[in-house]
Coordinates of C-alpha atoms in Angstrom, one line a residue:
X1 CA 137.3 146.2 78.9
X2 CA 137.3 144.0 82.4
X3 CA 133.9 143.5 84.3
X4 CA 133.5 142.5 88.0
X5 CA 131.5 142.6 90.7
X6 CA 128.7 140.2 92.1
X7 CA 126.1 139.1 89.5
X8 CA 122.4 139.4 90.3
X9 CA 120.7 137.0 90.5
X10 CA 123.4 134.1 91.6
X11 CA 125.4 136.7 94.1
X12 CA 128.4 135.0 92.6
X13 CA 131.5 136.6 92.4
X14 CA 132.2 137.4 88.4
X15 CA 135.0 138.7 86.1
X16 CA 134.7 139.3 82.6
X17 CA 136.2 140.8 79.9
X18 CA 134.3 142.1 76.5
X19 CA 134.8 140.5 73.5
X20 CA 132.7 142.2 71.0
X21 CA 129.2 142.2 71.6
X22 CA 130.2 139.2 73.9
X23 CA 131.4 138.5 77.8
X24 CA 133.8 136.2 78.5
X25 CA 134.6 134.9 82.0
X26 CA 138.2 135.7 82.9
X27 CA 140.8 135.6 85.9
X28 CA 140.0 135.3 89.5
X29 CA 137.0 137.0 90.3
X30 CA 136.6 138.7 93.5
X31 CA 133.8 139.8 95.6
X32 CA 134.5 143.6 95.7
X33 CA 133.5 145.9 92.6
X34 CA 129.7 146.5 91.8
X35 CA 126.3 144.7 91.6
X36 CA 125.4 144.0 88.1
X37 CA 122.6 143.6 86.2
X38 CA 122.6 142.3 82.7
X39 CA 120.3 145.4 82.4
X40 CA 117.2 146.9 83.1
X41 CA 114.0 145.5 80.9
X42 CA 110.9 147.4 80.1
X43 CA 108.7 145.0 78.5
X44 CA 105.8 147.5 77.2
X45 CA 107.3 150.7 76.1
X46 CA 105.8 152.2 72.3
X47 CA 109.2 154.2 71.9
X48 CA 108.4 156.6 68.8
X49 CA 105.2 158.2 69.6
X50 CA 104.1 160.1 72.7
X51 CA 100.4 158.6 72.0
X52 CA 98.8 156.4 70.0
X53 CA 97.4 158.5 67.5
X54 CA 100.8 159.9 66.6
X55 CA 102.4 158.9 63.3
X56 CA 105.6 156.9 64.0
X57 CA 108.9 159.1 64.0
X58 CA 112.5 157.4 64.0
X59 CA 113.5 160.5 65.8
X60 CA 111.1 160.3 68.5
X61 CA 112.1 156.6 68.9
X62 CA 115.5 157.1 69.2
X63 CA 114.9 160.0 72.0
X64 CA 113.0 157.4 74.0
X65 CA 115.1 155.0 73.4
X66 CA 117.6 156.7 74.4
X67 CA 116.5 157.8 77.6
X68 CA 115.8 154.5 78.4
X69 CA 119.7 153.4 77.6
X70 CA 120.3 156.3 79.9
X71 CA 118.4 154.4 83.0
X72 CA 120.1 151.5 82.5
X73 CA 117.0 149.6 80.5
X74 CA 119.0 147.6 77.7
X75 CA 116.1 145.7 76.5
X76 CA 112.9 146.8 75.2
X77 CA 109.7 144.9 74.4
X78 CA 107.3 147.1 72.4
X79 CA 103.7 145.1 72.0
X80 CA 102.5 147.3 69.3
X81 CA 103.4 150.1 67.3
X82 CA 102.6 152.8 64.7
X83 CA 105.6 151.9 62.7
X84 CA 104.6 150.2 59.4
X85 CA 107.8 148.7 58.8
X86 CA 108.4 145.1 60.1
X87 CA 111.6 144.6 59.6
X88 CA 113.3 147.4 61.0
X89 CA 116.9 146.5 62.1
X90 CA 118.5 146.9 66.0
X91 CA 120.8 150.7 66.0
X92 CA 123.6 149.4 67.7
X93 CA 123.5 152.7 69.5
X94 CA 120.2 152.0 71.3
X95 CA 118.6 149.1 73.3
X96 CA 118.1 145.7 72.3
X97 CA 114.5 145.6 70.9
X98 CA 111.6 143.1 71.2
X99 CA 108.8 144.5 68.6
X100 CA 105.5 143.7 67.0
X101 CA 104.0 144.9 64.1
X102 CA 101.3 147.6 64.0
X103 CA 98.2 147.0 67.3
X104 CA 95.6 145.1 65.7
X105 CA 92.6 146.6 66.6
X106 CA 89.1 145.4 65.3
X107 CA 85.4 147.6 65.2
X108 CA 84.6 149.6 68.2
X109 CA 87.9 148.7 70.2
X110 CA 91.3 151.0 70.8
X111 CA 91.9 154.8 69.8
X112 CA 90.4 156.2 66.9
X113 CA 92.4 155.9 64.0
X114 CA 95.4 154.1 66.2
X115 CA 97.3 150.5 64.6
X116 CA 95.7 148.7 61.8
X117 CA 91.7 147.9 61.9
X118 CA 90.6 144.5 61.0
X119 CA 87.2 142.7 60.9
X120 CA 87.1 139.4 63.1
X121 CA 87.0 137.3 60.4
X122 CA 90.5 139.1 59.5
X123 CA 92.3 139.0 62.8
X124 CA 94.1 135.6 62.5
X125 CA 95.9 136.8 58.9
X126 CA 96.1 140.0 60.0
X127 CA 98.0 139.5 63.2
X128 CA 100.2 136.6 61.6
X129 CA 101.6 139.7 59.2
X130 CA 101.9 141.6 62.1
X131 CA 104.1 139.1 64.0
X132 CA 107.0 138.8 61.4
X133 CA 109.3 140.6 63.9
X134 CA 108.6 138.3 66.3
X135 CA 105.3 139.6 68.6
X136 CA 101.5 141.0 67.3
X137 CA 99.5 142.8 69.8
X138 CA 95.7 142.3 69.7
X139 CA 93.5 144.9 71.0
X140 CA 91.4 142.3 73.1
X141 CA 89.3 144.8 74.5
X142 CA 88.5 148.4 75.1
X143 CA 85.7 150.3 77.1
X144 CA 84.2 148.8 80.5
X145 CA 80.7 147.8 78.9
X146 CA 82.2 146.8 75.6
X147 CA 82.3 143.3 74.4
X148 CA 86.0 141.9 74.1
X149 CA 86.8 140.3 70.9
X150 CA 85.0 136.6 70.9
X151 CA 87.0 133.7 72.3
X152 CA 86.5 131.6 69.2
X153 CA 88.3 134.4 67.3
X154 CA 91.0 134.9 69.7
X155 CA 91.5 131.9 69.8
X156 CA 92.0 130.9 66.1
X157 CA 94.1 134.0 66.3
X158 CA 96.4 132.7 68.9
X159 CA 96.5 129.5 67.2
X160 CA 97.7 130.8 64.0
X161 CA 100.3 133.1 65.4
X162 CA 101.7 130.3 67.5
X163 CA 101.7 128.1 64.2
X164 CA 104.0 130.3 62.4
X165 CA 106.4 130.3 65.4
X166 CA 105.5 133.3 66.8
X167 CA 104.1 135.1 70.2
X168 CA 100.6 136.8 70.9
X169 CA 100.1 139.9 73.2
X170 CA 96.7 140.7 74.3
X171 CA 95.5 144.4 75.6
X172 CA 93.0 143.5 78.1
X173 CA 91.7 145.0 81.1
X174 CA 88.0 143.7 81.4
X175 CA 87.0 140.3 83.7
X176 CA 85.9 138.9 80.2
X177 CA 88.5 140.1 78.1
X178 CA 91.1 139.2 80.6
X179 CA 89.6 135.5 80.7
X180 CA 89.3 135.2 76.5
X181 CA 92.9 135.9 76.4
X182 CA 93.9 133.1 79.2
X183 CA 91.5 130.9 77.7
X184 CA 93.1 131.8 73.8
X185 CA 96.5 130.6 75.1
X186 CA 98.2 134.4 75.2
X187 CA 101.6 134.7 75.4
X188 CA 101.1 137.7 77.5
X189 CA 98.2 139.7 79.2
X190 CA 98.9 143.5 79.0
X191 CA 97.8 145.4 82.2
X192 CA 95.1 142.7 83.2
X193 CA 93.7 144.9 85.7
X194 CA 90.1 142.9 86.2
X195 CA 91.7 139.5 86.4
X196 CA 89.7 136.6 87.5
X197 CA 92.2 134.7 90.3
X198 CA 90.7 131.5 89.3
X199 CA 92.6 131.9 86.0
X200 CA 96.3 131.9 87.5
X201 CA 96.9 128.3 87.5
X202 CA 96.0 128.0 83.9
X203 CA 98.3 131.1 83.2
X204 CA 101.0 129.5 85.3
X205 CA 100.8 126.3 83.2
X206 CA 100.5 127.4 79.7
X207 CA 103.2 130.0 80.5
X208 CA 100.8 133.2 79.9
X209 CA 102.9 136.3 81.5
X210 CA 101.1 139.2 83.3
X211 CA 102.4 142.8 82.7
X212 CA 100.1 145.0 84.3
X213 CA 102.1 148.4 83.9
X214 CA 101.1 150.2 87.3
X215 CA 103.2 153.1 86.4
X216 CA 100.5 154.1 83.2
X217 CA 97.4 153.7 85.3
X218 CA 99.1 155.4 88.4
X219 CA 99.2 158.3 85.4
X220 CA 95.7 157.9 85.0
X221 CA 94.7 158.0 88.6
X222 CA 96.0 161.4 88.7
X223 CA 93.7 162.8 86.1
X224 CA 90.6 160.5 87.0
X225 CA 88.6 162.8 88.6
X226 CA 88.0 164.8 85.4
X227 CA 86.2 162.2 84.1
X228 CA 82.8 163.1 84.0
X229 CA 82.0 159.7 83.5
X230 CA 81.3 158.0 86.5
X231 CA 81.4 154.3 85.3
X232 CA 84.4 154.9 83.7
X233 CA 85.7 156.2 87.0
X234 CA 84.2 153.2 89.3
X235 CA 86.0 151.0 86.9
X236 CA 89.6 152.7 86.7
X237 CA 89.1 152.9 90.5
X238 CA 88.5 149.2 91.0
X239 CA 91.0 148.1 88.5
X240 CA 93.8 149.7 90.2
X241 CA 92.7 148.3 93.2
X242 CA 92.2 145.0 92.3
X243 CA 95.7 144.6 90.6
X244 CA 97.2 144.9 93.7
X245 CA 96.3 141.5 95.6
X246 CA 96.4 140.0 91.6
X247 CA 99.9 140.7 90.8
X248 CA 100.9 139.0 94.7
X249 CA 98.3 136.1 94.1
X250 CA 99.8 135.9 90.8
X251 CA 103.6 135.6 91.3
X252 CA 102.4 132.9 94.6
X253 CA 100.7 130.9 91.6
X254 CA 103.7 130.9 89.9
X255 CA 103.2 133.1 86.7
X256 CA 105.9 134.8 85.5
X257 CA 105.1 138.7 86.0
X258 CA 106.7 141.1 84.4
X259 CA 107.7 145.1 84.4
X260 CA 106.3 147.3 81.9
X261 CA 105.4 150.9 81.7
X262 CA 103.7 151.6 79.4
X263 CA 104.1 155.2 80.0
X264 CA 106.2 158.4 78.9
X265 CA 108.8 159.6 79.9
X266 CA 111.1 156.7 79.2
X267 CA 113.6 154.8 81.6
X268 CA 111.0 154.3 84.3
X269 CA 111.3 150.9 84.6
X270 CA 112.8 151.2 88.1
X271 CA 109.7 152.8 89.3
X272 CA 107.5 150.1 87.6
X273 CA 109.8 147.1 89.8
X274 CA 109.1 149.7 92.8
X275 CA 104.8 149.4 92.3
X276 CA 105.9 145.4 91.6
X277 CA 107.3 145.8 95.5
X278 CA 104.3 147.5 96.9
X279 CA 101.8 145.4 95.2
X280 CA 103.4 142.2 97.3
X281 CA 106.2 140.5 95.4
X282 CA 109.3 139.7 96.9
X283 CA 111.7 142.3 96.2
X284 CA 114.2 139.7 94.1
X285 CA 111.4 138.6 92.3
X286 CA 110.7 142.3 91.3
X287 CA 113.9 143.3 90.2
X288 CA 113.9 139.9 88.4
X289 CA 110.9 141.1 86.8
X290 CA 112.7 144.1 85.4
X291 CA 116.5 142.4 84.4
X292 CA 117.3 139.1 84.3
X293 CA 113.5 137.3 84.4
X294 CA 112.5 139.6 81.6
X295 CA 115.1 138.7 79.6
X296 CA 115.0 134.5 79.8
X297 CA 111.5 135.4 78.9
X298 CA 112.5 136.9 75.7
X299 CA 115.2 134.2 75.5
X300 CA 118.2 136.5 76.2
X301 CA 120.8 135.4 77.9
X302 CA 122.2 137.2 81.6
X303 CA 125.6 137.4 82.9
X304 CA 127.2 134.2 81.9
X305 CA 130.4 133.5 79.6
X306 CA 129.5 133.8 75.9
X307 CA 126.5 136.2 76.9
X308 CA 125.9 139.0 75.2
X309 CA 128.2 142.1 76.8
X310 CA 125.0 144.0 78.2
X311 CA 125.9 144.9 81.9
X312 CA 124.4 147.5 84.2
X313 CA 126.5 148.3 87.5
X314 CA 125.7 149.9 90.9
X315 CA 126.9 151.0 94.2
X316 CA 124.5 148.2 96.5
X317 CA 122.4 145.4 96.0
X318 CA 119.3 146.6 94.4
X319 CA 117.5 143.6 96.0
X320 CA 118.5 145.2 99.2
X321 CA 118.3 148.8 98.4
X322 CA 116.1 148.6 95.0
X323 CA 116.1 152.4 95.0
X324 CA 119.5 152.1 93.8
X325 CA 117.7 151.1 90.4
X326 CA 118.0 154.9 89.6
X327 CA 121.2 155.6 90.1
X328 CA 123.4 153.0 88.0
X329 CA 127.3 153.7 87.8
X330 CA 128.0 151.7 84.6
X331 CA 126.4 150.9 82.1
X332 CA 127.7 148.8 79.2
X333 CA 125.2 148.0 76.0
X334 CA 126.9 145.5 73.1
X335 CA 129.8 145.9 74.3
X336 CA 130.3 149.5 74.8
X337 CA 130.7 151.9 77.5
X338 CA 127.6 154.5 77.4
X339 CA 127.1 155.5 80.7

């Protein structure tokens, strides 16, 4: 199979040809043919159950996963799941997977009876185990009045993870929680929505990524006013509002921010680089944020000779028309044509 087009994000003119799972440059490129992508990248999806509660189901996950393939997302980053095993291996049929082990949740933070509860004292080990695929997600913290999990523990936790060669997601969405986990040394903040700004230079220099998955909370929006809980309200309320000026103030600091859902249905990544848009980044930088930036940070390659033979294709320049996102015209995972 031959590949050309222009490749995002160099606008070079490239020709490829597949080679297994692999690309390798060949002939004279030309500047006519599509736009590629080396694919879409949702970097908080739990593909295999529609909540948290659920018990994982290797059918559900290949449904989601699936309709994600179908949107052109070809990389997936799941911080947490409700699968027990660790060591699950890639289907060649579906997306290339980033995963976790089980959310590590300790007393009085997350869902009842969702990922694996812990005491304090028993995060570091705990989320150590969790992280033999790679990532453990820590439930950081939960409720608005709620303490977040201490910043001595988080911290030890952080350390250990990153001592066995691994990376730490945090679930935060509190001022304090958000500030434990950039204090900790996180790899990653997920949602962040109560952000102090007088943290983003440390995030931009230790590398901590935000993700703060617009797309869920616009979901929550929708349903707030059923809440008869007023503080819980006020709080949604101001979270979404504050994320807006963060994620701009953010990507000026220089931290790398990234797309993620978080969210069913699946393959909405595109409208997750859309709120990215709105919210103030540049629009290169947001598609960046869902491709090719998303997957350096996982340490994937993009489109370059010897990369792996993941390619989505479209009509335009998404960072010119980035509602083109939904409407890819080929789309090539390991190798093969799926779409």
């Amino acid at each position: 199979m031959r590949i050309w087009g222009i490749a995002l994000p160099s606008r070079a003119p490239v020709s490829f040809v597949v080679d297994g799972e692999r690309l390798r440059a060949s002939g004279t490129s030309t500047s006519d043919g599509l736009w590629l992508l080396p694919g879409l990248v949702d970097v908080h999806s739990h593909a295999g159950t529609e909540a948290p509660t659920d018990a994982y189901s290797h059918e559900v996950f290949r449904r989601h996963m699936l309709a994600h393939r179908a949107a052109g997302v070809l990389t997936v980053r799941s911080p947490g799941s409700a699968d027990p095993v660790l060591d699950r291996a890639d289907d060649a049929d579906l997306p290339r997977l980033a995963r976790s082990g089980r959310w590590l949740a300790t007393p009085g933070r997350f869902f009842a009876g969702a990922g694996r509860r812990v005491e304090e004292d028993e995060l570091p080990s705990a989320a150590v185990e969790e992280a033999v695929a790679g990532w453990c997600k820590v439930i950081g913290d939960w409720m608005p009045d709620d303490p977040p999990v201490p910043l001595d523990v988080l911290t030890a936790t952080v350390d250990a993870v990153h001592a066995a060669g691994r990376r730490v997601a945090v679930h935060c969405q509190t001022a304090e929680g958000c500030r434990n986990a950039v204090l900790a040394g996180a790899d990653s903040l997920e949602h962040g929505m109560h952000l102090d700004h007088s943290l983003l230079s440390r995030m931009a220099a230790q590398g901590t990524a935000l993700v703060p998955t617009f797309t869920a909370f616009a979901g929550v929006l929708k349903g707030l006013e059923k809440s008869s809980d007023a503080r819980f309200r006020e709080w949604i309320q101001g979270g979404w509002e504050h994320a807006f000026p963060t994620v701009r103030a953010a990507y000026e600091a220089g931290v790398t921010v990234l797309a993620g859902t978080d969210n069913k249905p699946c393959g909405e990544v595109a409208g997750e680089i859309s709120w990215l848009i709105k919210a103030g980044m540049p629009v290169e930088a947001a598609v960046g944020a869902g491709s090719w930036t998303a997957r350096a940070w996982l340490g994937l390659p993009g489109l370059v000779d010897g990369g792996f033979a993941d390619v989505v294709g479209y009509d335009a320049d998404p960072c010119e028309e980035p509602d083109v996102l939904t409407r890819p015209r080929l789309i090539v995972l390991r190798g093969k044509l799926v779409g």
